[in-house]
Short mmCIF file of N, CA and C in Angstrom, two decimals:
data_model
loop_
_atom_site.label_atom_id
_atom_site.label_comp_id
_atom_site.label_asym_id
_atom_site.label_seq_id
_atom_site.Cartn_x
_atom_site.Cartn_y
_atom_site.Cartn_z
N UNK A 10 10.34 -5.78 -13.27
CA UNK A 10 9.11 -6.54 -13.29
C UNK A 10 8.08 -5.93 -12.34
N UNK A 11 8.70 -5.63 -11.23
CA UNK A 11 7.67 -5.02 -10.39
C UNK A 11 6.82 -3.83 -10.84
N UNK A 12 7.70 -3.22 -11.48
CA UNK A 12 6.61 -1.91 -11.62
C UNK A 12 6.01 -2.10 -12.81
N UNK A 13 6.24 -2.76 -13.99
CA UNK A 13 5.12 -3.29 -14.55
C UNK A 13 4.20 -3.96 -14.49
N UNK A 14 4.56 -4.85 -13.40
CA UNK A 14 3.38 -5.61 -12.43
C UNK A 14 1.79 -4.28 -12.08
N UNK A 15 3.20 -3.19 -11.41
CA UNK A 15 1.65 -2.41 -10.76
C UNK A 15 1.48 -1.11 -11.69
N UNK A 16 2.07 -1.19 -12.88
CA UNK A 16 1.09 -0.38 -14.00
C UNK A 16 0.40 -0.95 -15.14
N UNK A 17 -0.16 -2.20 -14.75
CA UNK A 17 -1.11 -3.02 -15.11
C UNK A 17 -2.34 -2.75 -14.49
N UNK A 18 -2.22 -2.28 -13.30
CA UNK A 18 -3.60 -1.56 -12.67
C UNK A 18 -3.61 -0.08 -13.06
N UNK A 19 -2.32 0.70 -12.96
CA UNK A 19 -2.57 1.96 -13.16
C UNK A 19 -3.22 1.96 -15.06
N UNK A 20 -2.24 1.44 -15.90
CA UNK A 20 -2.97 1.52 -16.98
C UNK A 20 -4.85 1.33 -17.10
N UNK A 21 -5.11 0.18 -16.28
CA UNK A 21 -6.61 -0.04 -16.36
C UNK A 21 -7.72 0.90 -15.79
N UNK A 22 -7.11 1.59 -14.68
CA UNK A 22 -7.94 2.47 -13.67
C UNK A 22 -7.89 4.00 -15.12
N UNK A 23 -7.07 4.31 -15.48
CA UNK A 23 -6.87 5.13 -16.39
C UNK A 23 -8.00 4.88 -17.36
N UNK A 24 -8.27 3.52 -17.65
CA UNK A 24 -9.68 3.31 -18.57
C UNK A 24 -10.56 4.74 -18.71
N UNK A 25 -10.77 4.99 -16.97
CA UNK A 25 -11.72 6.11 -16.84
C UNK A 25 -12.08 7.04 -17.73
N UNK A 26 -10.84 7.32 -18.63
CA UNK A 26 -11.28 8.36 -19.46
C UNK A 26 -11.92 8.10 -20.90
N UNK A 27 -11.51 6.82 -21.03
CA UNK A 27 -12.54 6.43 -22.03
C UNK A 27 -13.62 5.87 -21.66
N UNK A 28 -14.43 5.76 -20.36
CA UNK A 28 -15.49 5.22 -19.99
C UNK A 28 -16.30 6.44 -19.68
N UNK A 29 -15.89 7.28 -18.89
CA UNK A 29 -16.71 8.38 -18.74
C UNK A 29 -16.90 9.18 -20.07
N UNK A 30 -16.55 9.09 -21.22
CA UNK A 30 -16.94 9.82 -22.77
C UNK A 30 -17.78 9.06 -22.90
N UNK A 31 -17.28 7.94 -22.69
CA UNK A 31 -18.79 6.63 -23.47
C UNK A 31 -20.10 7.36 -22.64
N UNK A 32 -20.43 8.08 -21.57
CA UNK A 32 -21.37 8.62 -21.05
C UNK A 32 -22.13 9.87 -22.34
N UNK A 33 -21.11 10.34 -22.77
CA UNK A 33 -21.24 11.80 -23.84
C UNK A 33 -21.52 10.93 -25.13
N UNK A 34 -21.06 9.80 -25.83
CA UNK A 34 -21.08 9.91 -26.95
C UNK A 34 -22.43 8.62 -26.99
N UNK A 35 -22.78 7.83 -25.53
CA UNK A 35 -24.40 7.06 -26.16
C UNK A 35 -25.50 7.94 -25.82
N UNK A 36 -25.39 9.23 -25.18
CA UNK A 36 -26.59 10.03 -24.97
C UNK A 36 -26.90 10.02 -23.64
N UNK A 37 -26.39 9.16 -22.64
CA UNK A 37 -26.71 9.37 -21.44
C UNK A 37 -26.20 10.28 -20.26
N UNK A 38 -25.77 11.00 -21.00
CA UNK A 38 -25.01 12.41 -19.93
C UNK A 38 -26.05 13.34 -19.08
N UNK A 39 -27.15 13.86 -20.33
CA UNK A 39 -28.14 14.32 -19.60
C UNK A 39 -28.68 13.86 -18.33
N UNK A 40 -28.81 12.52 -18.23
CA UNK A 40 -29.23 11.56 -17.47
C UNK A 40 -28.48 11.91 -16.20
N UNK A 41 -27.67 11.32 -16.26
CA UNK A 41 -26.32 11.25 -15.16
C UNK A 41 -26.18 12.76 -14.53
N UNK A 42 -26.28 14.42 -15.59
CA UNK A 42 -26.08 15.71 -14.79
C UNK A 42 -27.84 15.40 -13.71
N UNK A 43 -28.63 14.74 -14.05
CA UNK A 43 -29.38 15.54 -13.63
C UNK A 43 -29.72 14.76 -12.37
N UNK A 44 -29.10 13.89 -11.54
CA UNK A 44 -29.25 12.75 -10.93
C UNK A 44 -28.81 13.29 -9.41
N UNK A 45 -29.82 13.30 -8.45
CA UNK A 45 -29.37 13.88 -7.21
C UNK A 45 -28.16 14.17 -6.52
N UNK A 46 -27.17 13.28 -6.92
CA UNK A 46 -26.00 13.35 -6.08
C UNK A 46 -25.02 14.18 -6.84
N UNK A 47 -25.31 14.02 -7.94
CA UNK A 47 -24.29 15.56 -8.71
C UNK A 47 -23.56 14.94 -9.72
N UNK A 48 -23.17 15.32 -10.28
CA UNK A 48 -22.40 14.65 -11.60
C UNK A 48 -20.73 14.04 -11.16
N UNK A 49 -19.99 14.65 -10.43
CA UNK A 49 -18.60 13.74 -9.83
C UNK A 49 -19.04 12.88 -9.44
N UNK A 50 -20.03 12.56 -8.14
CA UNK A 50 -19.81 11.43 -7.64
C UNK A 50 -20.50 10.34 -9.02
N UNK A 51 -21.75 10.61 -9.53
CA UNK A 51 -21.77 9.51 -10.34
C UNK A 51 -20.88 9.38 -11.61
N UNK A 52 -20.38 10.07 -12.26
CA UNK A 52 -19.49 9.36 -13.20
C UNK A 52 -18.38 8.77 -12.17
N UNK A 53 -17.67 8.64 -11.31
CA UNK A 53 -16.85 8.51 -10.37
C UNK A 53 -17.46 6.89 -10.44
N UNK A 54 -18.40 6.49 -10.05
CA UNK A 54 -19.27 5.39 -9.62
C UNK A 54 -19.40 4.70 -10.54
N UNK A 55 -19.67 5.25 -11.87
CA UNK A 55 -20.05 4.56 -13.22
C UNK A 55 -18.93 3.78 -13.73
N UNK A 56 -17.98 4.15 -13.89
CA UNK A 56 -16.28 3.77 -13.67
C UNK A 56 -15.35 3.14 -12.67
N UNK A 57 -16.10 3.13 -11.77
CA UNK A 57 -15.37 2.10 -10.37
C UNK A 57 -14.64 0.83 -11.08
N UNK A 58 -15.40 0.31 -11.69
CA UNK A 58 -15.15 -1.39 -11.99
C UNK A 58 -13.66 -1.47 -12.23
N UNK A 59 -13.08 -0.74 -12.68
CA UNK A 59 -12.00 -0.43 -13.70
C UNK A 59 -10.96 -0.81 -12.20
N UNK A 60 -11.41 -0.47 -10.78
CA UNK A 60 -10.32 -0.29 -9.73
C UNK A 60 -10.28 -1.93 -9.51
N UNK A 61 -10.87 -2.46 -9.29
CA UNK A 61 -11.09 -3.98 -8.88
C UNK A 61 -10.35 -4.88 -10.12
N UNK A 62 -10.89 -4.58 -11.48
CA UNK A 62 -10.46 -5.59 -12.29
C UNK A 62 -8.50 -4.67 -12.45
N UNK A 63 -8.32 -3.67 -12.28
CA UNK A 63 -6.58 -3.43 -12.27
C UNK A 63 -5.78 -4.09 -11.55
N UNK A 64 -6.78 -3.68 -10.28
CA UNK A 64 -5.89 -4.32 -8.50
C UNK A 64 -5.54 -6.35 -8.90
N UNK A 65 -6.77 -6.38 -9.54
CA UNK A 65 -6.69 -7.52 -9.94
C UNK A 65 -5.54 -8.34 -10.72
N UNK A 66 -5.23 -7.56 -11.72
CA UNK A 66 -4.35 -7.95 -12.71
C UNK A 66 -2.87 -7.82 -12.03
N UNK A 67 -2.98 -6.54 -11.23
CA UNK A 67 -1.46 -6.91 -10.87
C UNK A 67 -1.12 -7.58 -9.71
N UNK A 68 -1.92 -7.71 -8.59
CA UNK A 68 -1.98 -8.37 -8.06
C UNK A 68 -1.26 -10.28 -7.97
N UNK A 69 -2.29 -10.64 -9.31
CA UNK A 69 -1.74 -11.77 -10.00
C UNK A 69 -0.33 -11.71 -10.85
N UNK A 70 -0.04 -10.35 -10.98
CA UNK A 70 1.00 -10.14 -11.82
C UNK A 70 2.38 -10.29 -10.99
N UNK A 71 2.22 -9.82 -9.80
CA UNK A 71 3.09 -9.56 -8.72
C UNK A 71 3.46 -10.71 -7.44
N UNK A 72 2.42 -11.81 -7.42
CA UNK A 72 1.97 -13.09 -6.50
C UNK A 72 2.19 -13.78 -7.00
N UNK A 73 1.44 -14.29 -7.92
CA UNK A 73 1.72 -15.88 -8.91
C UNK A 73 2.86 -15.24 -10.39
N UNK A 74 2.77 -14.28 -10.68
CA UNK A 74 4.14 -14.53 -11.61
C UNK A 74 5.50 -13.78 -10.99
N UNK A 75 5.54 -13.36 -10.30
CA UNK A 75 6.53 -12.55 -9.77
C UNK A 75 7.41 -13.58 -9.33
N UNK A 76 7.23 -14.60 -8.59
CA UNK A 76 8.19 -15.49 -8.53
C UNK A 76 9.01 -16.34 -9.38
N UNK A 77 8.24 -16.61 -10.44
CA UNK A 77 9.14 -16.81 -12.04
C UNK A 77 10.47 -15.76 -12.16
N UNK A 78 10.05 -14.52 -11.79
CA UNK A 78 11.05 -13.06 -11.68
C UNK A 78 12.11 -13.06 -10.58
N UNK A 79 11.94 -13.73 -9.39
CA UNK A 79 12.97 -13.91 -8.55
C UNK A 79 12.28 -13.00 -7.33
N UNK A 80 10.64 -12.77 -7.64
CA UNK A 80 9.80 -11.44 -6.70
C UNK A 80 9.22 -12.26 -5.55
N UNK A 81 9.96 -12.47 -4.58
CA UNK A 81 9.73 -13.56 -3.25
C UNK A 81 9.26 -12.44 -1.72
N UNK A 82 8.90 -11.94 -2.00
CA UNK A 82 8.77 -10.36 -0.88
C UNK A 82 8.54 -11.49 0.67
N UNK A 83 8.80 -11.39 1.90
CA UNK A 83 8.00 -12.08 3.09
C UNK A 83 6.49 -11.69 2.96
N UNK A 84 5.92 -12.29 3.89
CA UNK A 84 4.81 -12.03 4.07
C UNK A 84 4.29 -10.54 4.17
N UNK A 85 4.91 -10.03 5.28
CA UNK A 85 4.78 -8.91 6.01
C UNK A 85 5.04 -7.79 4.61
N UNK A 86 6.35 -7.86 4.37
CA UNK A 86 6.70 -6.61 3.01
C UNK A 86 5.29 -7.26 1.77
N UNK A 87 5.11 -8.61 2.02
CA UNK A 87 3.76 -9.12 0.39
C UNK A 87 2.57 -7.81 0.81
N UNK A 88 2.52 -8.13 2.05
CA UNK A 88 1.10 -7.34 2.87
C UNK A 88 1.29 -5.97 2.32
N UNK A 89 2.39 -4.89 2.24
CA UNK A 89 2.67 -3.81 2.75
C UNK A 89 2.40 -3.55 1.21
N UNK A 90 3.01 -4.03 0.32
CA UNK A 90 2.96 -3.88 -0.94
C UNK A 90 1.38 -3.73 -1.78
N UNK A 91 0.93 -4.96 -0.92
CA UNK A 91 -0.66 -4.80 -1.02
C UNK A 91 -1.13 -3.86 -1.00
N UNK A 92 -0.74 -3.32 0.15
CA UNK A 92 -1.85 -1.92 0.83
C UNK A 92 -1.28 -0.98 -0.53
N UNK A 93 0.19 -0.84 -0.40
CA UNK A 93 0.61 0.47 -1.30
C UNK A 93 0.24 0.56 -2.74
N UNK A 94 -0.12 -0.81 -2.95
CA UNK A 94 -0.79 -1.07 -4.49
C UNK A 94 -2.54 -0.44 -4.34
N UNK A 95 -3.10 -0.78 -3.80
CA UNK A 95 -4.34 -0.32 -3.53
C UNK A 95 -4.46 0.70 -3.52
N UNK A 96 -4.05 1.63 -2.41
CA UNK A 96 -3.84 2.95 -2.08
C UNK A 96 -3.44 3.79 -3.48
N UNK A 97 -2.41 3.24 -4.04
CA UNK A 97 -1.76 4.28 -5.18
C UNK A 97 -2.33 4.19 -6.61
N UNK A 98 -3.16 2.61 -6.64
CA UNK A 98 -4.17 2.74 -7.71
C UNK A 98 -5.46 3.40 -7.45
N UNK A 99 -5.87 3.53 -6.54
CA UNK A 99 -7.08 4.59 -5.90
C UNK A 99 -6.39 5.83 -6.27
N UNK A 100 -5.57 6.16 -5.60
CA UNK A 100 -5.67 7.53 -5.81
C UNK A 100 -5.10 7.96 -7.50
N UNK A 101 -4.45 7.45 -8.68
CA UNK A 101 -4.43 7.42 -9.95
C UNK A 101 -5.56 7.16 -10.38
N UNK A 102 -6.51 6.73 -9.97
CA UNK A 102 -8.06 6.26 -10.36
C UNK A 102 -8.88 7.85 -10.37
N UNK A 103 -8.04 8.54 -9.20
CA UNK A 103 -8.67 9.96 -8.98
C UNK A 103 -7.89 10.94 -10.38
N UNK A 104 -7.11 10.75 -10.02
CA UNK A 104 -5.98 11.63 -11.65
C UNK A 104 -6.72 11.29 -12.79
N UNK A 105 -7.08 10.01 -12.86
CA UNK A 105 -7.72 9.46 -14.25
C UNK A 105 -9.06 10.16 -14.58
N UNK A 106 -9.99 10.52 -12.83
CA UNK A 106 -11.06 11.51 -13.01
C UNK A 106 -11.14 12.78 -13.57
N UNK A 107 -9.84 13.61 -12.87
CA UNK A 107 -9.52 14.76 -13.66
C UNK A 107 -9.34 14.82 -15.14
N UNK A 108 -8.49 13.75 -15.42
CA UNK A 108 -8.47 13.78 -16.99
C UNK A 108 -9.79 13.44 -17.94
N UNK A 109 -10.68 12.66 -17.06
CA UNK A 109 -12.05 12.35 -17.86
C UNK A 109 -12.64 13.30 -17.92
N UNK A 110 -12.57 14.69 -17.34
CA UNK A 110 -14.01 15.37 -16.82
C UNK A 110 -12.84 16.38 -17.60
N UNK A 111 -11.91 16.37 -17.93
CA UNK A 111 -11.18 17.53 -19.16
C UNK A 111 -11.74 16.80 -20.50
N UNK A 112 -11.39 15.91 -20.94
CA UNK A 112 -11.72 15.08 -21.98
C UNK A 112 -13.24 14.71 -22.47
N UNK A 113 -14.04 15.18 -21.34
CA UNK A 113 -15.48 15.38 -21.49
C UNK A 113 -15.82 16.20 -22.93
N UNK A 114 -14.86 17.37 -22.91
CA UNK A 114 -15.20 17.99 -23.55
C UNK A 114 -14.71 18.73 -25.16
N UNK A 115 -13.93 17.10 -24.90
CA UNK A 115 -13.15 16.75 -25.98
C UNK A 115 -13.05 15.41 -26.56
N UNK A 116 -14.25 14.14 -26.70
CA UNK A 116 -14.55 13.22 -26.33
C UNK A 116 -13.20 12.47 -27.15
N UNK A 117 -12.94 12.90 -28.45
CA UNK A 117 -12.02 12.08 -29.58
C UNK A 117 -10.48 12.20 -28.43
N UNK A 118 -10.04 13.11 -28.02
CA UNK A 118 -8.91 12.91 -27.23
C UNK A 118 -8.48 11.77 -25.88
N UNK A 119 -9.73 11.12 -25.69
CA UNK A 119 -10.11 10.16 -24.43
C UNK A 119 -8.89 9.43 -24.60
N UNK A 120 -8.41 8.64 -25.65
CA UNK A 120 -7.50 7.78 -25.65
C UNK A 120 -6.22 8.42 -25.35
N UNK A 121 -5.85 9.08 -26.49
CA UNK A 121 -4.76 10.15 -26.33
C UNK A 121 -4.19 10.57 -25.08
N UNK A 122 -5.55 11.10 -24.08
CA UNK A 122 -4.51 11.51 -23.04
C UNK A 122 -4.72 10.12 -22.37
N UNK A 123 -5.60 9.18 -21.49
CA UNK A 123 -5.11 8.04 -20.88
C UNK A 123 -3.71 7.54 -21.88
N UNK A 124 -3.22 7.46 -22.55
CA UNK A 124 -1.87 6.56 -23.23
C UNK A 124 -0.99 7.87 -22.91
N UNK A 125 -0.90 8.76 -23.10
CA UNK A 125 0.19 9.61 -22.77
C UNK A 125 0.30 9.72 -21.21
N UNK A 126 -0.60 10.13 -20.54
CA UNK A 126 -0.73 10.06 -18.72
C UNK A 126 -0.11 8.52 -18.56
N UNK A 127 -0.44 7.18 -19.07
CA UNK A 127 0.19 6.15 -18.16
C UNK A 127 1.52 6.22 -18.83
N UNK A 128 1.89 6.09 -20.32
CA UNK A 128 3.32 6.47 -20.33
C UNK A 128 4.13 7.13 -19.80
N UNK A 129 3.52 8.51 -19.23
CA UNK A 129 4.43 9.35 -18.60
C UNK A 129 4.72 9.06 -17.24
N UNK A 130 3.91 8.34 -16.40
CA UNK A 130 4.10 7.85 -15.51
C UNK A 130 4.55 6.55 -15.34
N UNK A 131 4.60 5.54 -16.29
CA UNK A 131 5.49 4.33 -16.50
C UNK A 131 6.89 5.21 -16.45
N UNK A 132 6.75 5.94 -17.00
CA UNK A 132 8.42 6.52 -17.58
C UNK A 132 8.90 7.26 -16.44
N UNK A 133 8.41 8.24 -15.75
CA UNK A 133 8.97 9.10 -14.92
C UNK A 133 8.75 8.82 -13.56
N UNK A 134 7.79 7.54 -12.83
CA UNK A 134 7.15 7.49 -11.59
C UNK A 134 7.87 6.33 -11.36
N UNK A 135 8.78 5.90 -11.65
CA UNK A 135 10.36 4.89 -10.81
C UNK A 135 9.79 3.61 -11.12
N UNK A 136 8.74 3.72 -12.11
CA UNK A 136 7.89 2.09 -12.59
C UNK A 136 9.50 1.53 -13.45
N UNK A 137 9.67 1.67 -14.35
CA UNK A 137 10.64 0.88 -15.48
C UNK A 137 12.31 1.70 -15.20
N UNK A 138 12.15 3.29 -15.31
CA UNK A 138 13.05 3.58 -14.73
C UNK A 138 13.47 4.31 -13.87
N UNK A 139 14.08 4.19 -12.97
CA UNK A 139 15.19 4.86 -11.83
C UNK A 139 14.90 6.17 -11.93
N UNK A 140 14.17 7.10 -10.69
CA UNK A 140 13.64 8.02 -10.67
C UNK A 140 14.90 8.84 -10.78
N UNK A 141 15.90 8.73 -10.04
CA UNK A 141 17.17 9.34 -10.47
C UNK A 141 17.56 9.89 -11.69
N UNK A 142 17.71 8.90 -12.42
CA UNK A 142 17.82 9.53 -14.00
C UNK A 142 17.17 10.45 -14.91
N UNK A 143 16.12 11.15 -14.11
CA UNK A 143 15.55 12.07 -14.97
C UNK A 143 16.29 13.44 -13.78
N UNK A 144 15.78 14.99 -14.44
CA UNK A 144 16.49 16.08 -13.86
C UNK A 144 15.49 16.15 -12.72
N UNK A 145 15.96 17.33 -12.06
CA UNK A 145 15.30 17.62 -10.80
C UNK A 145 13.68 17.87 -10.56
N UNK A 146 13.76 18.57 -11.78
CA UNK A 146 12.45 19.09 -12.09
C UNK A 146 11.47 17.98 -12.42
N UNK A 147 11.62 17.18 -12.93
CA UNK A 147 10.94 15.96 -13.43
C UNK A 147 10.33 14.79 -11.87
N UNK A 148 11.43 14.81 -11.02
CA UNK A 148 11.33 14.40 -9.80
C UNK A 148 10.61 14.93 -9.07
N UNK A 149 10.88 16.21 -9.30
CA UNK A 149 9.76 17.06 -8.21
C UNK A 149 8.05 17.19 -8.98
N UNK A 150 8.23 17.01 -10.18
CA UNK A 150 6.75 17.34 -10.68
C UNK A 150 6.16 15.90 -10.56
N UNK A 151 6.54 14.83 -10.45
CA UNK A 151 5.95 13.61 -10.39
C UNK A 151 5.74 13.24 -8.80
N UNK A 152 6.49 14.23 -7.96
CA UNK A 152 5.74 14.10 -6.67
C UNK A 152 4.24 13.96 -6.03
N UNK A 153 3.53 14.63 -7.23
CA UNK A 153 1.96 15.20 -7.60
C UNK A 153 1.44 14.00 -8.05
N UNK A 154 1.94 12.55 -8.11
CA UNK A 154 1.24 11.74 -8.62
C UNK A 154 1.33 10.71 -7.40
N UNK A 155 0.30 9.85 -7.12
CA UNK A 155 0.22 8.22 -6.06
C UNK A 155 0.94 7.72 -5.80
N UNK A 156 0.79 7.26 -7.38
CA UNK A 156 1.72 5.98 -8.25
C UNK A 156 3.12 6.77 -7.56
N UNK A 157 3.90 7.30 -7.50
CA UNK A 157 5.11 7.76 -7.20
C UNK A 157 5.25 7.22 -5.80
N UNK A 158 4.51 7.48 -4.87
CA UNK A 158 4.55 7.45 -3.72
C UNK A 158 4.55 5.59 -3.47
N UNK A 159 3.55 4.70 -4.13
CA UNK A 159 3.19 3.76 -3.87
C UNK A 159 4.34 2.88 -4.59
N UNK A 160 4.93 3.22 -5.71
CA UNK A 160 5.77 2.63 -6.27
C UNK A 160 7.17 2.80 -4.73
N UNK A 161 7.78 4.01 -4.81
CA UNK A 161 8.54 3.52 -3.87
C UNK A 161 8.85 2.50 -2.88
N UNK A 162 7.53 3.28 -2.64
CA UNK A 162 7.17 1.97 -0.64
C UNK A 162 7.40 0.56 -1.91
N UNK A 163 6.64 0.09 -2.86
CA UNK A 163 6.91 -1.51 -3.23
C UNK A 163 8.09 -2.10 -3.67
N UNK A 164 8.77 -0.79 -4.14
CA UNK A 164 10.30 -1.03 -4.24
C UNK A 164 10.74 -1.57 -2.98
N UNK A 165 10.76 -1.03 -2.34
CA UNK A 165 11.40 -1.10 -0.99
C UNK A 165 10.97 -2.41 -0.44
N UNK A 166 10.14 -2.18 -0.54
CA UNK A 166 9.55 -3.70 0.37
C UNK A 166 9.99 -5.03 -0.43
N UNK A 167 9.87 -4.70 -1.72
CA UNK A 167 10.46 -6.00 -2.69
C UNK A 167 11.94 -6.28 -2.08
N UNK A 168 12.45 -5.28 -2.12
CA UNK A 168 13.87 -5.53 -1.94
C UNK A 168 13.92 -5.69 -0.31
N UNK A 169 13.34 -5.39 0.39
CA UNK A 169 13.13 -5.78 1.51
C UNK A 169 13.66 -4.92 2.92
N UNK A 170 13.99 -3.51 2.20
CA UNK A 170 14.35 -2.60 2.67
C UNK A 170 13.37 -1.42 3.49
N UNK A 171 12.26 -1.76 3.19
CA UNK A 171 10.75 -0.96 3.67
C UNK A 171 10.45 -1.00 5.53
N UNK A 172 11.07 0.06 6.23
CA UNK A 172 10.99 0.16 7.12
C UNK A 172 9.40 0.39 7.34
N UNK A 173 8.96 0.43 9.03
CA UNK A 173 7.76 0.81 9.30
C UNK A 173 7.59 2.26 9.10
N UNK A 174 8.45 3.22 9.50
CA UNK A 174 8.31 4.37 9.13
C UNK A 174 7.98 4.94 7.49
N UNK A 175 8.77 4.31 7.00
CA UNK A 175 8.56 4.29 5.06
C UNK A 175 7.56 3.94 4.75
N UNK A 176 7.07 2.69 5.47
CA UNK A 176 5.44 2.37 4.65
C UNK A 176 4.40 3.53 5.14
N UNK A 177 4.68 4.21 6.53
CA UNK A 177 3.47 4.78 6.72
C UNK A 177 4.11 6.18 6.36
N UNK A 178 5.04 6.59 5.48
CA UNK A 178 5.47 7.85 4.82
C UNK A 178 5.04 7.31 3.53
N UNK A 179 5.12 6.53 3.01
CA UNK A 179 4.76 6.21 1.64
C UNK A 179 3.41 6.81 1.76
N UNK A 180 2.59 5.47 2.23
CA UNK A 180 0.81 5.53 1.83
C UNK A 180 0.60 6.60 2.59
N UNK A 181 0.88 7.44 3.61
CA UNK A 181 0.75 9.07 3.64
C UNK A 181 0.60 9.98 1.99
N UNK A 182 1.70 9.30 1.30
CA UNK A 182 1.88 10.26 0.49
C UNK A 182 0.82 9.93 -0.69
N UNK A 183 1.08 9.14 -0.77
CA UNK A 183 0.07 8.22 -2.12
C UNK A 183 -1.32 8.75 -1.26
N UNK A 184 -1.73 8.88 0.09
CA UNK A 184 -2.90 8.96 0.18
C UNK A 184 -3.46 10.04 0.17
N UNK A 185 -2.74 11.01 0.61
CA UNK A 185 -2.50 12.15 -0.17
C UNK A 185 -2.63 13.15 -1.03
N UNK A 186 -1.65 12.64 -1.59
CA UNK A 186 -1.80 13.29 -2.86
C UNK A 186 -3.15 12.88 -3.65
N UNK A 187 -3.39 11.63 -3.79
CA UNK A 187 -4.47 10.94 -4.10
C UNK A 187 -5.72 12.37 -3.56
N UNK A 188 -5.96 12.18 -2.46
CA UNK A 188 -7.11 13.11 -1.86
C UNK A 188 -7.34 14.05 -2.85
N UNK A 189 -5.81 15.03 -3.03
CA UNK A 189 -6.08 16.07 -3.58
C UNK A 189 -6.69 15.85 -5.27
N UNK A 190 -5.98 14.64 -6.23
CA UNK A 190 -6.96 14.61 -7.03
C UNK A 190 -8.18 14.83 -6.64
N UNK A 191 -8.75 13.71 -5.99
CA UNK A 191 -10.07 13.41 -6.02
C UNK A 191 -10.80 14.74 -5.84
N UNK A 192 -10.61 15.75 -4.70
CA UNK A 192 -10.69 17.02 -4.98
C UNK A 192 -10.84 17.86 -6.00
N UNK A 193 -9.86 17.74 -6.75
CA UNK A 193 -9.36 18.42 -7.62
C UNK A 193 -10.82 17.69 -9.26
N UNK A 194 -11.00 16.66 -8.94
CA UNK A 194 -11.88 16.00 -9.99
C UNK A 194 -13.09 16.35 -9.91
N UNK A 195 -13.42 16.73 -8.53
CA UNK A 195 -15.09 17.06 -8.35
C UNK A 195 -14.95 18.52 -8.81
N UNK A 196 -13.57 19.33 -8.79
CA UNK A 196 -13.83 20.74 -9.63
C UNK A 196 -14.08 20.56 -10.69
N UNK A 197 -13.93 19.86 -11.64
CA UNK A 197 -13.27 19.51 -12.84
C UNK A 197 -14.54 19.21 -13.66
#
């Protein structure tokens, strides 16, 4: 339950890539390259909404229904989970940039890759299943994603196992890696 709780935000922040085409296909792209601050930061900006209404959904997904689930975290691990939810949908919000500003230029694929990117990360980023069960290689290439990092730490904390050291190795990592999208999006 939990990690479908928090890929209810990752799915939504992923929107991005069909919001930033909607820039290419009503005509307002011109607009947006030619706009002082540069074209990352405003499509980046144009697409924000998407972080608030995700955080949102799981949030509620994880607080008021999670306890139907048996998802009772203390306060302190509720808090920690918070942060790592935030943190790891921000920085997937940045991944979702990279994929918009590829998909720019491929507007019909927008859907395609957001549904394959959150599947693959429902599937391989310890959301539904046990990061264990996939091979080595699979573990190590999903290191490169937030969501990996942020999912752990909420594992942990659900179960109530989330030391202080773990939370601030987690959102290290989620924050992170995150950076380097965002980086990686203003090339893009």
């Amino acid at each position: 339950f939990t990690g479908a709780a928090v890929m209810a935000a990752i799915t939504e922040v992923m929107l991005v890539c069909a919001s930033t085409t909607w820039e290419r296909m009503q005509g307002t792209l011109p607009l947006v390259v030619t706009t002082p601050a540069g074209l990352a930061p405003m499509l980046a900006g144009r697409s924000v909404l998407w972080i608030p209404s995700g955080l949102a959904t799981s949030l509620v997904c994880l607080f008021l229904v999670g306890p139907f689930f048996h998802v009772r975290p203390s306060p302190l691990d509720g808090l920690a989970m918070e942060v790592l939810l935030v943190v790891g949908t921000l920085g997937t919000y940045a991944v979702g940039l990279v994929l918009a500003g590829l998909v720019l230029w491929t507007p019909d694929l927008r859907n395609l890759a957001s549904t394959v990117a959150v599947g693959l990360m429902t599937a391989c980023c310890g959301a539904v299943v046990p990061m264990a069960y996939w091979p080595g290689w699979v573990q190590g290439a999903v290191q490169a994603l937030p969501v990996t990092h942020a999912l752990a730490g909420i594992h942990a904390a659900r179960e109530g196992t989330l030391t202080a050291a773990g939370f601030l190795g987690r959102l290290g990592l989620a924050a992170g890696t995150g950076l380097v999208w965002l980086a990686l999006s203003g090339l893009v």
